[in-house]
XYZ file of C-alpha atoms in Angstrom:
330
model
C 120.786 54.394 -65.879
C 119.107 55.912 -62.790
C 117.251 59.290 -62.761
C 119.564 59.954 -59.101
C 123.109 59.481 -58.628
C 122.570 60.401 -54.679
C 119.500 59.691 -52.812
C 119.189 61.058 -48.789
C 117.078 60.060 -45.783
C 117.467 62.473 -42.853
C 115.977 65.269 -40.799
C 114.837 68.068 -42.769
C 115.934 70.831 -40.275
C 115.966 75.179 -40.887
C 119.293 76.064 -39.527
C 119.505 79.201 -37.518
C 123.326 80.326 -37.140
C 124.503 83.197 -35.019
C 127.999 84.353 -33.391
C 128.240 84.728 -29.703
C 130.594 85.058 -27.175
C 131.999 82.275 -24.436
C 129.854 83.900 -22.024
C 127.105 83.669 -23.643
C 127.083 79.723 -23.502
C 127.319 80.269 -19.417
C 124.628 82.771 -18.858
C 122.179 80.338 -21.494
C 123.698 77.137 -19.918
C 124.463 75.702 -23.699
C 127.095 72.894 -23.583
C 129.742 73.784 -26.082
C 130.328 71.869 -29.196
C 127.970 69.581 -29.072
C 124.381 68.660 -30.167
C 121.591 68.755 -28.075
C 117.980 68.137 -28.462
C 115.466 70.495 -27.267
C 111.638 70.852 -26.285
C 109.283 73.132 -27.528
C 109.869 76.447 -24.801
C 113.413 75.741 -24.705
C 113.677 76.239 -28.502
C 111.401 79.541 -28.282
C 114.310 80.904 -25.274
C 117.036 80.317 -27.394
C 115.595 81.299 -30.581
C 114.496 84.533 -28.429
C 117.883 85.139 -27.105
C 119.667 85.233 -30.732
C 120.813 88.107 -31.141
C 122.788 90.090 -34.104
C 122.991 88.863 -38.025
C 121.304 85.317 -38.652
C 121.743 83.138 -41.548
C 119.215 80.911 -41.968
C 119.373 77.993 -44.525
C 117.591 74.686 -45.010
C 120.219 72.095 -43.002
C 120.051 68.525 -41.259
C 123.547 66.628 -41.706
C 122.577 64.316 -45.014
C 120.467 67.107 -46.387
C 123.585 69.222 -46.045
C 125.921 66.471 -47.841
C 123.234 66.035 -50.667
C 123.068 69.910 -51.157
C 126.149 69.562 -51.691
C 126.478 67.099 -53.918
C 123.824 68.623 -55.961
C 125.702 71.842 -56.240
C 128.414 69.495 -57.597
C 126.260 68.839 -60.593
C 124.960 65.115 -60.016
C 120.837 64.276 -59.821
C 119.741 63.799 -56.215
C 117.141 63.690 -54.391
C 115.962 63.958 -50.266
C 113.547 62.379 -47.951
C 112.011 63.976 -45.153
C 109.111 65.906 -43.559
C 108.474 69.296 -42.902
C 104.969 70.741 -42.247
C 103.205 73.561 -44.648
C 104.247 76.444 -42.305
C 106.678 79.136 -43.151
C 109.819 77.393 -42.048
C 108.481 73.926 -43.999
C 107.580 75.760 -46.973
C 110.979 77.724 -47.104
C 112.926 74.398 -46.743
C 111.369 72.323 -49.789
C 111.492 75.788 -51.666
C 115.300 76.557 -51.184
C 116.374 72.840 -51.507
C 114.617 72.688 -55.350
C 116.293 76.008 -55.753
C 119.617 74.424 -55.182
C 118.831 71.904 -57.350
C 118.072 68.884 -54.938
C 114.418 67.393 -55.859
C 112.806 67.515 -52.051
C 110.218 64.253 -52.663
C 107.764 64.557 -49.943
C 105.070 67.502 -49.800
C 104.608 69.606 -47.005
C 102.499 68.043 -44.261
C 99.123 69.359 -43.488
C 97.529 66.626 -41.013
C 100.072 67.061 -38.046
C 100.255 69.420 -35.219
C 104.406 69.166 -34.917
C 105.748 71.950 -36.248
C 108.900 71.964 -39.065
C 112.079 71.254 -37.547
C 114.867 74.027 -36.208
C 118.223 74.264 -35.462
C 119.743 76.977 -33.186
C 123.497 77.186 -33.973
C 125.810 79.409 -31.858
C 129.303 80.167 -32.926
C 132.001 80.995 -30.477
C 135.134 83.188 -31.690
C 136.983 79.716 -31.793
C 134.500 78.719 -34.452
C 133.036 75.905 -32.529
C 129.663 75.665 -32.815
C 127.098 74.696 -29.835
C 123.767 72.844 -31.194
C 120.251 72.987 -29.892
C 117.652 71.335 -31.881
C 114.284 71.401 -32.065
C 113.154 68.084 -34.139
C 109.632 68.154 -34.773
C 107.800 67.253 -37.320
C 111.024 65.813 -39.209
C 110.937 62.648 -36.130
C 108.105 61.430 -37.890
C 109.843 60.289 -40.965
C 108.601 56.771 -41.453
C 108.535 54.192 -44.614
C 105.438 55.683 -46.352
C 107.940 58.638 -46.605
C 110.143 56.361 -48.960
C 108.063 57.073 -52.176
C 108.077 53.865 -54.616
C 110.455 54.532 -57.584
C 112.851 56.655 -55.384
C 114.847 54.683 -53.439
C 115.023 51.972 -56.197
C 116.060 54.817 -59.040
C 119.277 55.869 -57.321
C 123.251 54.751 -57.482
C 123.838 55.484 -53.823
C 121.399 55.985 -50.794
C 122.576 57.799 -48.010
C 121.058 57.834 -44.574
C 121.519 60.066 -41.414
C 122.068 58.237 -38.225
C 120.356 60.909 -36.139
C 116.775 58.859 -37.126
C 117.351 55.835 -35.303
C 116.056 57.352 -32.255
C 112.376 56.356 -33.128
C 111.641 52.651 -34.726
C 109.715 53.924 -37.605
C 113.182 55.840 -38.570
C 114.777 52.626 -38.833
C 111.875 51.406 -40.526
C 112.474 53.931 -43.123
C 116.370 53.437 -43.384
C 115.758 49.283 -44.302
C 113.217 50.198 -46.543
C 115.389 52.536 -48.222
C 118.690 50.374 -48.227
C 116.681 47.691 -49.296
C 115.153 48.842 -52.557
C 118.453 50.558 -53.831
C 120.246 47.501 -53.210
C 117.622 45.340 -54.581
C 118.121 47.536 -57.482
C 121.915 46.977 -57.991
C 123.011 50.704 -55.914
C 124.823 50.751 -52.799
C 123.788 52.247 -49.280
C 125.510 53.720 -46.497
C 125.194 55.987 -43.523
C 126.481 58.570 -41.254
C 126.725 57.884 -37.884
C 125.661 61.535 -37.058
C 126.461 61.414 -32.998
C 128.264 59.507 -30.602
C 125.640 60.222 -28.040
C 123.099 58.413 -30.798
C 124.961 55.600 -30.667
C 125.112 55.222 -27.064
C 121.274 55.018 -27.533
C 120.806 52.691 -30.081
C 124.910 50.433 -30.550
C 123.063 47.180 -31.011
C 120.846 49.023 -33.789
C 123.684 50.353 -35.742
C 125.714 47.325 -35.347
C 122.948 45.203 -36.868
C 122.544 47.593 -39.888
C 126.067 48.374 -40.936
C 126.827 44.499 -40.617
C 123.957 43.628 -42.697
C 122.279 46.065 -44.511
C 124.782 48.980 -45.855
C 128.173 48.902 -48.130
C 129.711 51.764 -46.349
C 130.133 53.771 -43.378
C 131.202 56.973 -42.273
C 132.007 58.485 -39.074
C 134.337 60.852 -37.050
C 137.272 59.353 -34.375
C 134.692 59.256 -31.158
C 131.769 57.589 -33.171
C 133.694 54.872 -34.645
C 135.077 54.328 -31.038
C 131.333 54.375 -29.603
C 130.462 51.516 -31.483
C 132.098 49.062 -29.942
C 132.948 50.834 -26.584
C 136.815 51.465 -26.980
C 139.089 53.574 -26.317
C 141.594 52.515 -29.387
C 140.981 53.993 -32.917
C 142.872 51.317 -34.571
C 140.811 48.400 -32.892
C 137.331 50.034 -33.905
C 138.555 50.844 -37.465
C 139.487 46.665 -37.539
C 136.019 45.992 -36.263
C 134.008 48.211 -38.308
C 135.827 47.046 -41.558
C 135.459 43.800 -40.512
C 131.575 44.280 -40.677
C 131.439 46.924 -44.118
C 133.413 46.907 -47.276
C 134.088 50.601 -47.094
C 134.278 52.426 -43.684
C 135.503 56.246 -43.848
C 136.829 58.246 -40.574
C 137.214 61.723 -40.556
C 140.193 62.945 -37.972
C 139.788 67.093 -37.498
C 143.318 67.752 -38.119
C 144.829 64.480 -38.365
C 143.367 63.951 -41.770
C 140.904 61.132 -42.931
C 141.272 57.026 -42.762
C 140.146 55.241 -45.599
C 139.260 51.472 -45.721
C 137.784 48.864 -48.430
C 138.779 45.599 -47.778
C 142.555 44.987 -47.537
C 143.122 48.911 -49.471
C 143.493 51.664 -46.590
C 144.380 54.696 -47.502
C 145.280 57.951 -44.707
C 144.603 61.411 -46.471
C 146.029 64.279 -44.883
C 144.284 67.955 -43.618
C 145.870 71.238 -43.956
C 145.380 72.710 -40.173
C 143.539 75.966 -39.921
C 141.532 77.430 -37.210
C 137.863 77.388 -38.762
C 135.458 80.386 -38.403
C 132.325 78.271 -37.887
C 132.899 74.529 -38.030
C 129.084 74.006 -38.749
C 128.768 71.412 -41.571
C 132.008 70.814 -41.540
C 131.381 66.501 -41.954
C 128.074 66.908 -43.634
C 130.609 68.838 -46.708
C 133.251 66.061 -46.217
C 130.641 63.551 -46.964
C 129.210 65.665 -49.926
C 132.815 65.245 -51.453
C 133.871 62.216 -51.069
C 130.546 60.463 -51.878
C 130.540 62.418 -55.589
C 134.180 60.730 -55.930
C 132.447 57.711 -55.244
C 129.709 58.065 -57.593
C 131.894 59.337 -60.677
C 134.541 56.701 -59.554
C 137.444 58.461 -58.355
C 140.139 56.508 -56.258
C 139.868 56.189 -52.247
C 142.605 59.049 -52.113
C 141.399 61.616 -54.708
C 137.171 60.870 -52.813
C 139.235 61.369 -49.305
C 141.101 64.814 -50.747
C 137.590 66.124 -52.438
C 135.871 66.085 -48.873
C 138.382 67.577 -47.232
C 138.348 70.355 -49.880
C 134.539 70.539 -49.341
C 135.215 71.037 -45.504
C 137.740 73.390 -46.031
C 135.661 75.376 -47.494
C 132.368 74.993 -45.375
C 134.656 75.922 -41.911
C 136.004 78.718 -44.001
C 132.723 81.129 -43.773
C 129.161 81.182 -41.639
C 127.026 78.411 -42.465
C 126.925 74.738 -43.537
C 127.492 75.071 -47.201
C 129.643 76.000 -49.669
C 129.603 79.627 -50.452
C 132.134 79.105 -53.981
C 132.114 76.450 -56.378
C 133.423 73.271 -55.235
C 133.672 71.786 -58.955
C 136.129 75.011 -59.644
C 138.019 74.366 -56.174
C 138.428 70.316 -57.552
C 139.443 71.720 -61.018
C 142.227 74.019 -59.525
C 143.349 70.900 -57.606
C 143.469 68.874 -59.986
C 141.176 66.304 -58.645
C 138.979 66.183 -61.780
């Protein structure tokens, strides 16, 4: 038996959420729901310019998902790197408070900073993404401690790192032990824009190295340049035995070999859509690892994102095992 059901890889990033009005996107010249990366003074403006009640909680996408799959009662564990300054040390503090063993110590030895993430809300409850990425860029395969990787039932690994080799680096080593070991591996593809970057990178990987992957409509269609949902769910199962695709409002497709199965959404207008696929992944990966069917894995994520785009913040505020229990999906 393993000591971790769910092992993640990512960017270890503080999340700083605040409300703010359409206007002030234009007069701050944020681009609206999306993700952008920032330097240094440009994360000081913004960070500046918050105004009103902030939440601030440790975040990146996968260490979202395996919060929440902690808080669903299974062992996991994360990789990444903050540094041993007040932001660092409240990160690896909260995430072994929520029960998620955070494997790497603070850094001392770098001058990068701990990763932020400035998250404006509009009244729509789309949210507009500025992040800073220090320190957590740096995550490399000496941050894949031995015994880890290889002591886990599934890794899971946030597409967001391919944008420096020695994130990739990490992600094979990582897939590689806990596949070595008999687990399985897959990842989220985080950002269309990502892909863009780095297609031939992810192409190579999900072909070769991972059992499953998950994305939303214009990632999966970013992969192999196309316009036609249907085509690039073909392709990508044609590469990986499992490929998930989350749909907003049109519900989630689910494939494994010749099996698909469609799982429908209840359509509500969310307050802050923050975390609302990192919580879809935390559900339907624990249905995977306690070996629930494709539809009950597909209807316990969209419960968890239900709930996430229900309230501030990227995780759940209520207890998800109650919420499955009251659906009947446990």
């Amino acid at each position: 038996m393993t000591k971790y059901q769910v092992v993640g890889i990512g960017n270890a990033v503080v999340d700083v959420i605040t409300q703010c009005s359409e206007a002030f996107l234009v007069d701050n010249k944020i681009d609206k729901g999306i993700m952008q990366l920032v330097e240094t003074d440009r994360s000081e403006a913004l960070f500046g310019a918050m105004t009103g009640d902030r939440v601030q909680t440790p975040g990146g996408s996968v260490a979202n998902t395996i919060s929440g799959i902690g808080s669903l009662g299974l062992p996991t564990a994360f990789i990444g790197r903050v540094r041993d300054d007040e932001l660092g040390l409240f990160y690896a503090k909260s995430m072994a408070d929520e029960g998620t063993e955070f494997v790497n110590a603070p850094v001392s030895d770098e001058d990068l900073p701990t990763s932020r993430c400035m998250i404006f809300v509009t009244p729509d409850g789309e949210r507009s993404l500025n992040t800073y990425l220090g320190i957590s860029t740096n995550v490399g395969p000496a941050d894949v401690p031995d015994g880890v990787a290889s002591d886990t039932k599934i890794m899971f690994l946030e597409g967001y790192l391919f944008d420096k080799d020695q994130g990739k680096q990490a992600f094979l080593e990582a897939s590689r032990q806990t596949r070595a070991a008999g687990g399985m591996a897959g990842i989220a593809i985080s950002d269309p824009f990502c892909v863009n970057r780095h297609r031939a990178d992810f192409l190579r990987m999900i072909g070769d190295e991972l059992d499953f992957v998950m994305g939303n409509e214009a990632e999966l269609k970013s992969l192999f340049e196309t316009d036609d949902l249907e085509d690039a769910l073909a392709k990508t199962a044609a590469m990986c035995p499992l490929v998930v695709c989350t749909r907003s409002g049109d519900g989630v497709t689910i494939i494994r070999g010749d099996e698909r199965v469609d799982v429908p959404v209840t359509k509500v207008v969310p307050v802050d859509a923050t975390g609302a696929g990192d919580q879809f992944a935390a559900g339907f990966i624990y249905g995977l690892a306690t070996g629930a069917t494709l539809e009950t894995c597909g209807k316990m994520g969209n419960a968890c994102a239900a709930e996430v785009i229900s309230h501030i913040g990227p995780r759940p505020v209520v207890s998800m095992m109650d919420t499955f229990k009251s659906k009947g999906l446990v």
